[in-house]
mmCIF file of C-alpha atoms in Angstrom:
data_model
loop_
_atom_site.group_PDB
_atom_site.id
_atom_site.type_symbol
_atom_site.label_atom_id
_atom_site.label_comp_id
_atom_site.label_asym_id
_atom_site.label_seq_id
_atom_site.Cartn_x
_atom_site.Cartn_y
_atom_site.Cartn_z
ATOM 1 C CA MET A 101 6.938 -2.353 44.492
ATOM 2 C CA TYR A 102 6.962 -2.746 48.606
ATOM 3 C CA PRO A 103 3.852 -0.850 49.311
ATOM 4 C CA MET A 104 1.822 -3.135 47.923
ATOM 5 C CA VAL A 105 3.472 -7.100 49.102
ATOM 6 C CA ARG A 106 3.194 -5.244 52.608
ATOM 7 C CA TRP A 107 -0.509 -4.352 51.994
ATOM 8 C CA GLY A 108 -0.887 -8.734 49.901
ATOM 9 C CA LEU A 109 0.565 -9.947 53.258
ATOM 10 C CA ILE A 110 -1.923 -7.747 54.816
ATOM 11 C CA VAL A 111 -4.730 -9.275 53.054
ATOM 12 C CA THR A 112 -3.701 -12.566 53.327
ATOM 13 C CA CYS A 113 -3.528 -12.682 56.831
ATOM 14 C CA LEU A 114 -7.749 -11.271 56.408
ATOM 15 C CA VAL A 115 -8.705 -14.568 54.095
ATOM 16 C CA ALA A 116 -9.164 -17.801 55.581
ATOM 17 C CA LEU A 117 -7.691 -21.206 54.513
ATOM 18 C CA GLY A 118 -4.602 -19.258 52.329
ATOM 19 C CA GLY A 119 -7.500 -18.340 49.831
ATOM 20 C CA VAL A 120 -7.417 -15.615 47.181
ATOM 21 C CA ALA A 121 -10.515 -14.538 48.545
ATOM 22 C CA THR A 122 -13.096 -16.799 50.445
ATOM 23 C CA ALA A 123 -14.732 -15.491 53.775
ATOM 24 C CA GLY A 124 -15.890 -12.826 55.562
ATOM 25 C CA ASN A 125 -18.266 -9.604 54.908
ATOM 26 C CA PRO A 126 -17.616 -8.444 51.618
ATOM 27 C CA LEU A 127 -15.781 -11.591 50.685
ATOM 28 C CA ALA A 128 -19.146 -13.619 51.520
ATOM 29 C CA ARG A 129 -18.865 -17.074 49.829
ATOM 30 C CA PRO A 130 -21.202 -16.730 47.003
ATOM 31 C CA ALA A 131 -25.156 -18.593 47.991
ATOM 32 C CA LYS A 132 -25.084 -20.775 44.647
ATOM 33 C CA THR A 133 -23.117 -24.127 44.265
ATOM 34 C CA GLU A 134 -21.886 -23.717 40.613
ATOM 35 C CA ALA A 135 -20.786 -20.779 41.463
ATOM 36 C CA ARG A 136 -18.597 -21.602 44.982
ATOM 37 C CA ASP A 137 -16.914 -24.411 42.800
ATOM 38 C CA HIS A 138 -16.417 -21.995 40.072
ATOM 39 C CA LEU A 139 -14.463 -20.062 43.070
ATOM 40 C CA ASP A 140 -12.857 -22.765 44.418
ATOM 41 C CA ARG A 141 -11.169 -23.990 41.903
ATOM 42 C CA GLY A 142 -10.034 -20.894 40.910
ATOM 43 C CA ASN A 143 -8.768 -20.192 44.351
ATOM 44 C CA ARG A 144 -6.700 -23.056 43.772
ATOM 45 C CA LEU A 145 -5.355 -22.644 40.135
ATOM 46 C CA TYR A 146 -4.593 -18.650 41.673
ATOM 47 C CA ASN A 147 -2.504 -20.054 44.321
ATOM 48 C CA THR A 148 -0.130 -22.359 41.666
ATOM 49 C CA ARG A 149 0.384 -19.456 39.462
ATOM 50 C CA SER A 150 -2.142 -20.173 37.451
ATOM 51 C CA PHE A 151 -3.909 -17.067 36.808
ATOM 52 C CA GLU A 152 -4.849 -17.134 33.516
ATOM 53 C CA ALA A 153 -6.929 -20.284 34.132
ATOM 54 C CA ALA A 154 -8.341 -18.739 37.175
ATOM 55 C CA ILE A 155 -9.345 -16.229 35.690
ATOM 56 C CA GLU A 156 -12.040 -17.865 33.564
ATOM 57 C CA GLU A 157 -13.044 -19.978 36.441
ATOM 58 C CA PHE A 158 -13.666 -16.000 38.361
ATOM 59 C CA LYS A 159 -15.617 -15.101 34.994
ATOM 60 C CA ALA A 160 -17.507 -18.408 35.505
ATOM 61 C CA GLY A 161 -18.152 -18.568 38.809
ATOM 62 C CA ALA A 162 -19.885 -14.218 38.630
ATOM 63 C CA LEU A 163 -21.928 -15.705 35.564
ATOM 64 C CA VAL A 164 -23.448 -17.762 37.803
ATOM 65 C CA GLU A 165 -23.190 -14.752 40.996
ATOM 66 C CA SER A 166 -22.320 -11.923 40.891
ATOM 67 C CA ALA A 167 -20.690 -11.980 43.760
ATOM 68 C CA PRO A 168 -18.418 -9.030 44.934
ATOM 69 C CA VAL A 169 -15.850 -11.708 46.092
ATOM 70 C CA PHE A 170 -15.265 -11.959 42.087
ATOM 71 C CA ASP A 171 -14.269 -8.378 41.297
ATOM 72 C CA TYR A 172 -11.628 -8.794 44.570
ATOM 73 C CA ASN A 173 -10.406 -12.073 42.850
ATOM 74 C CA LEU A 174 -10.221 -10.897 39.567
ATOM 75 C CA GLY A 175 -8.354 -7.736 40.253
ATOM 76 C CA GLN A 176 -6.357 -9.658 42.345
ATOM 77 C CA ALA A 177 -5.182 -12.027 39.179
ATOM 78 C CA TYR A 178 -4.852 -9.943 36.663
ATOM 79 C CA ARG A 179 -2.851 -7.358 38.952
ATOM 80 C CA GLN A 180 -0.232 -10.538 39.276
ATOM 81 C CA LEU A 181 -0.573 -10.129 34.959
ATOM 82 C CA GLY A 182 0.582 -6.670 35.126
ATOM 83 C CA LYS A 183 -3.457 -6.107 33.164
ATOM 84 C CA TYR A 184 -3.451 -3.294 35.266
ATOM 85 C CA LYS A 185 -6.236 -1.945 33.852
ATOM 86 C CA ASP A 186 -8.659 -4.818 33.566
ATOM 87 C CA ALA A 187 -7.370 -4.683 37.600
ATOM 88 C CA ILE A 188 -8.625 -1.181 37.747
ATOM 89 C CA TRP A 189 -11.755 -2.121 36.950
ATOM 90 C CA HIS A 190 -13.201 -5.064 38.696
ATOM 91 C CA TYR A 191 -11.119 -3.439 42.253
ATOM 92 C CA ASN A 192 -13.601 -0.039 41.534
ATOM 93 C CA ARG A 193 -16.645 -2.747 41.243
ATOM 94 C CA PHE A 194 -15.361 -4.247 43.632
ATOM 95 C CA VAL A 195 -15.378 -1.432 45.920
ATOM 96 C CA ASN A 196 -18.469 -0.210 44.685
ATOM 97 C CA TYR A 197 -20.833 -2.836 45.576
ATOM 98 C CA GLY A 198 -18.517 -4.770 48.063
ATOM 99 C CA GLN A 199 -17.925 -1.870 50.730
ATOM 100 C CA PRO A 200 -15.170 -3.047 52.073
ATOM 101 C CA THR A 201 -14.073 -1.479 55.422
ATOM 102 C CA GLY A 202 -11.022 -1.267 57.116
ATOM 103 C CA GLU A 203 -7.430 -2.659 56.245
ATOM 104 C CA LEU A 204 -9.412 -4.359 53.692
ATOM 105 C CA ARG A 205 -10.439 -1.540 51.868
ATOM 106 C CA ASP A 206 -6.818 0.538 52.993
ATOM 107 C CA ALA A 207 -5.096 -2.041 50.452
ATOM 108 C CA VAL A 208 -7.920 -1.744 47.299
ATOM 109 C CA GLN A 209 -6.882 1.578 47.568
ATOM 110 C CA ALA A 210 -2.672 0.574 48.164
ATOM 111 C CA PHE A 211 -3.441 -1.925 45.188
ATOM 112 C CA LEU A 212 -5.320 0.757 43.142
ATOM 113 C CA LYS A 213 -3.016 4.216 43.824
ATOM 114 C CA GLU A 214 0.295 1.672 43.138
ATOM 115 C CA MET A 215 -0.803 0.402 39.750
ATOM 116 C CA ARG A 216 -2.229 3.448 38.733
ATOM 117 C CA ALA A 217 1.394 5.266 39.258
ATOM 118 C CA GLN A 218 2.828 1.847 36.918
ATOM 119 C CA LEU A 219 0.174 3.035 34.373
ATOM 120 C CA GLU A 220 1.390 6.987 34.302
ATOM 121 C CA ASN A 221 5.008 6.098 34.531
ATOM 122 C CA ARG A 222 4.556 3.177 30.814
ATOM 123 C CA ALA A 223 2.318 6.150 28.815
ATOM 124 C CA GLN A 224 5.714 8.633 29.842
ATOM 125 C CA SER A 225 7.755 6.239 28.664
ATOM 126 C CA MET A 226 6.520 5.329 25.665
ATOM 127 C CA PRO A 227 7.076 7.631 22.457
ATOM 128 C CA PRO A 228 5.036 10.445 20.721
ATOM 129 C CA THR A 229 2.700 9.474 18.709
ATOM 130 C CA GLU A 230 1.852 12.645 16.909
ATOM 131 C CA PRO A 231 3.111 13.153 13.463
ATOM 132 C CA ALA A 232 6.230 13.766 12.619
ATOM 133 C CA THR A 233 7.531 17.369 12.513
ATOM 134 C CA SER A 234 11.364 16.974 10.717
ATOM 135 C CA SER A 235 11.796 16.913 7.086
ATOM 136 C CA GLU A 236 12.351 13.239 7.638
ATOM 137 C CA PRO A 237 9.962 11.060 6.707
ATOM 138 C CA ALA A 238 8.630 8.783 9.207
ATOM 139 C CA ALA A 239 8.873 5.556 9.525
ATOM 140 C CA SER A 240 5.655 2.886 8.795
ATOM 141 C CA SER A 241 4.535 0.815 11.625
ATOM 142 C CA GLU A 242 3.424 -1.569 9.068
ATOM 143 C CA PRO A 243 5.275 -3.957 6.346
ATOM 144 C CA ALA A 244 6.118 -2.345 3.362
ATOM 145 C CA ALA A 245 5.128 -5.611 1.182
ATOM 146 C CA SER A 246 5.556 -4.078 -3.099
ATOM 147 C CA SER A 247 6.443 -0.941 -3.808
ATOM 148 C CA GLU A 248 3.549 -0.185 -6.314
ATOM 149 C CA PRO A 249 0.540 1.474 -4.727
ATOM 150 C CA THR A 250 -2.263 -0.715 -4.091
ATOM 151 C CA ARG A 251 -5.118 -0.845 -6.671
ATOM 152 C CA GLY A 252 -8.624 -2.200 -7.941
ATOM 153 C CA PRO A 253 -8.678 -4.801 -10.671
ATOM 154 C CA MET A 254 -6.392 -4.015 -13.825
ATOM 155 C CA THR A 255 -8.493 -2.733 -17.034
ATOM 156 C CA ALA A 256 -6.406 -3.668 -20.799
ATOM 157 C CA ASP A 257 -6.879 0.231 -22.242
ATOM 158 C CA PRO A 258 -8.096 -0.119 -25.666
ATOM 159 C CA ALA A 259 -5.817 1.413 -27.247
ATOM 160 C CA PHE A 260 -2.898 -0.896 -26.418
ATOM 161 C CA ILE A 261 -4.455 -3.968 -26.716
ATOM 162 C CA GLY A 262 -1.707 -6.411 -28.559
ATOM 163 C CA THR A 263 1.333 -4.490 -27.306
ATOM 164 C CA SER A 264 4.742 -6.141 -26.812
ATOM 165 C CA PRO A 265 3.370 -7.142 -23.075
ATOM 166 C CA THR A 266 7.876 -6.188 -22.180
ATOM 167 C CA PRO A 267 7.709 -3.321 -20.558
ATOM 168 C CA GLY A 268 8.991 0.064 -21.204
ATOM 169 C CA LEU A 269 9.038 -1.499 -24.875
ATOM 170 C CA ALA A 270 5.559 -0.105 -26.369
ATOM 171 C CA ASP A 271 7.245 3.597 -24.721
ATOM 172 C CA ARG A 272 10.252 3.808 -26.571
ATOM 173 C CA GLY A 273 9.121 3.050 -29.822
ATOM 174 C CA GLY A 274 6.057 4.735 -30.670
ATOM 175 C CA HIS A 275 7.070 7.533 -28.557
ATOM 176 C CA ASP A 276 9.963 8.111 -29.971
ATOM 177 C CA TRP A 277 8.482 11.308 -31.389
ATOM 178 C CA PHE A 278 11.928 12.378 -33.207
ATOM 179 C CA GLY A 279 12.772 9.066 -35.079
ATOM 180 C CA TRP A 280 8.847 9.419 -35.730
ATOM 181 C CA GLY A 281 9.416 13.222 -37.031
ATOM 182 C CA LEU A 282 12.891 12.283 -39.302
ATOM 183 C CA THR A 283 10.300 9.591 -41.269
ATOM 184 C CA GLY A 284 7.684 11.483 -41.588
ATOM 185 C CA SER A 285 10.244 14.573 -43.077
ATOM 186 C CA GLY A 286 11.456 12.263 -44.736
ATOM 187 C CA VAL A 287 8.102 10.864 -46.428
ATOM 188 C CA VAL A 288 6.677 14.098 -47.339
ATOM 189 C CA ALA A 289 9.929 15.071 -49.082
ATOM 190 C CA MET A 290 9.262 12.173 -50.856
ATOM 191 C CA ALA A 291 5.931 12.708 -52.186
ATOM 192 C CA SER A 292 6.958 16.013 -52.886
ATOM 193 C CA ALA A 293 9.720 15.095 -55.153
ATOM 194 C CA GLY A 294 7.015 12.640 -56.686
ATOM 195 C CA VAL A 295 4.980 15.462 -57.638
ATOM 196 C CA LEU A 296 7.806 16.746 -59.321
ATOM 197 C CA PHE A 297 8.452 14.130 -60.919
ATOM 198 C CA LEU A 298 5.108 13.854 -62.017
ATOM 199 C CA ARG A 299 5.120 17.286 -63.450
ATOM 200 C CA ALA A 300 8.565 17.417 -65.140
ATOM 201 C CA SER A 301 6.889 14.432 -66.561
ATOM 202 C CA SER A 302 3.164 15.902 -67.494
ATOM 203 C CA LEU A 303 5.291 18.814 -69.455
ATOM 204 C CA ARG A 304 8.408 16.265 -71.448
ATOM 205 C CA ASP A 305 4.829 15.271 -72.449
ATOM 206 C CA GLN A 306 3.550 18.365 -73.660
ATOM 207 C CA ALA A 307 6.988 19.311 -75.430
ATOM 208 C CA ASN A 308 6.836 16.495 -77.031
ATOM 209 C CA LEU A 309 2.949 17.839 -78.777
ATOM 210 C CA ASP A 310 4.616 21.035 -79.194
ATOM 211 C CA LEU A 311 5.828 22.045 -82.882
ATOM 212 C CA ASN A 312 6.778 24.848 -81.350
ATOM 213 C CA SER A 313 11.236 24.376 -81.175
ATOM 214 C CA ARG A 314 11.334 27.658 -78.078
ATOM 215 C CA GLN A 315 8.467 26.644 -76.338
ATOM 216 C CA ARG A 316 8.968 22.650 -76.839
ATOM 217 C CA ASP A 317 12.943 23.826 -75.270
ATOM 218 C CA GLU A 318 11.257 25.901 -72.718
ATOM 219 C CA LEU A 319 9.084 23.564 -71.449
ATOM 220 C CA HIS A 320 12.337 20.862 -71.445
ATOM 221 C CA ASP A 321 14.286 22.701 -69.745
ATOM 222 C CA GLU A 322 11.717 23.228 -66.714
ATOM 223 C CA ALA A 323 11.050 19.680 -66.752
ATOM 224 C CA GLY A 324 14.786 19.622 -66.209
ATOM 225 C CA THR A 325 14.799 21.671 -63.417
ATOM 226 C CA ARG A 326 11.904 20.082 -61.994
ATOM 227 C CA SER A 327 13.249 17.340 -62.110
ATOM 228 C CA THR A 328 16.842 18.066 -60.932
ATOM 229 C CA ILE A 329 14.467 19.767 -57.852
ATOM 230 C CA GLY A 330 12.623 16.988 -58.056
ATOM 231 C CA THR A 331 15.828 14.466 -57.417
ATOM 232 C CA VAL A 332 17.377 16.812 -54.796
ATOM 233 C CA ILE A 333 14.586 16.926 -52.776
ATOM 234 C CA GLY A 334 13.997 12.919 -53.009
ATOM 235 C CA ILE A 335 17.393 11.746 -51.513
ATOM 236 C CA GLY A 336 16.885 14.104 -48.842
ATOM 237 C CA GLY A 337 13.623 12.367 -48.034
ATOM 238 C CA ILE A 338 15.001 9.565 -48.667
ATOM 239 C CA ALA A 339 18.266 10.363 -46.425
ATOM 240 C CA LEU A 340 15.564 11.427 -43.853
ATOM 241 C CA MET A 341 13.200 9.137 -43.447
ATOM 242 C CA ALA A 342 16.409 6.125 -43.193
ATOM 243 C CA ALA A 343 18.079 8.046 -40.174
ATOM 244 C CA GLY A 344 14.089 8.182 -38.979
ATOM 245 C CA VAL A 345 13.890 4.693 -39.426
ATOM 246 C CA VAL A 346 17.070 3.910 -37.919
ATOM 247 C CA LYS A 347 16.293 5.578 -34.853
ATOM 248 C CA LEU A 348 13.239 4.070 -34.542
ATOM 249 C CA LEU A 349 14.730 0.725 -34.949
ATOM 250 C CA VAL A 350 17.383 1.146 -32.266
ATOM 251 C CA SER A 351 14.874 2.254 -29.668
ATOM 252 C CA SER A 352 12.848 -0.415 -29.930
ATOM 253 C CA HIS A 353 15.086 -2.805 -31.104
ATOM 254 C CA GLU A 354 13.811 -5.935 -28.294
ATOM 255 C CA ALA A 355 10.399 -5.176 -29.161
ATOM 256 C CA ALA A 356 8.364 -7.846 -31.196
ATOM 257 C CA PRO A 357 6.856 -8.429 -34.224
ATOM 258 C CA ALA A 358 9.787 -6.363 -36.233
ATOM 259 C CA ARG A 359 8.876 -3.937 -38.628
ATOM 260 C CA SER A 360 11.128 -2.813 -42.084
ATOM 261 C CA MET A 361 9.976 -0.192 -44.457
ATOM 262 C CA HIS A 362 11.151 -0.049 -47.567
ATOM 263 C CA VAL A 363 10.999 2.868 -49.569
ATOM 264 C CA ASP A 364 11.155 3.527 -53.586
ATOM 265 C CA ILE A 365 10.634 5.221 -56.847
ATOM 266 C CA GLY A 366 8.892 4.096 -60.077
ATOM 267 C CA THR A 367 11.390 2.971 -62.832
ATOM 268 C CA ASP A 368 9.723 5.864 -65.220
ATOM 269 C CA GLY A 369 9.944 8.476 -62.935
ATOM 270 C CA ARG A 370 6.262 9.222 -61.723
ATOM 271 C CA GLY A 371 5.528 7.849 -58.044
ATOM 272 C CA VAL A 372 7.451 6.564 -54.744
ATOM 273 C CA PHE A 373 6.937 3.045 -53.034
ATOM 274 C CA VAL A 374 6.771 2.563 -49.617
ATOM 275 C CA PHE A 375 5.837 -0.850 -48.033
ATOM 276 C CA GLY A 376 6.928 -3.344 -45.815
ATOM 277 C CA GLN A 377 5.750 -4.190 -42.887
ATOM 278 C CA PHE A 378 4.530 -2.018 -39.911
#
């Protein structure tokens, strides 16, 4: 920073009245009165280190009259604020349009060289911006507002309208395939038992109408066999269905409304009845 301080002292000696840059060619004051007023106010603000306010005055004056002195003063103010890119831009404009010579030109070139070196040092000290190549995930620079992905408006799926709003209950109850498998197997078994009972009843009716005792006994025996098989299958079906219902109830005991199922066999042995609230 010492070269910048030395050249700053030299430039200060070059300008009149201690202003930023108020006299002399190429630092000639603008011809228009309004532009000169902005320049003077900007110089006073600069001398009190109100650099931001000084910049606004210098810009306003440059809009009235594009004098090189405004670019020089803007370069000075931006340099004081550490905004080197803006300062370099205005210094370059001053060199191109003001055509400074001698020590003033050397001072501006020294400022440019020092600021470019500062910007290069900043760039070298900044962390790399290339994509991460390690196995560790790169940390996001934006705060994570929610773990749920962002998405558009949700629309109701017709297949699930009216189900319980509690998360997970529909999946546990509706997709418990083991429980539904047991229940379905029980229903099929009881239906088969009902068919056997109906067939046995039909055989008994035929035996009662047949006058041949041997055929009547055979029909009764076959009816008894079917009834026995139907009873065994029916009991097994009831057990399977009960196990399946219990499994479903355990999986969805928190869901509402409650479900109930009842299975019964007709008193005449002619049918199987399943009723309840589903």
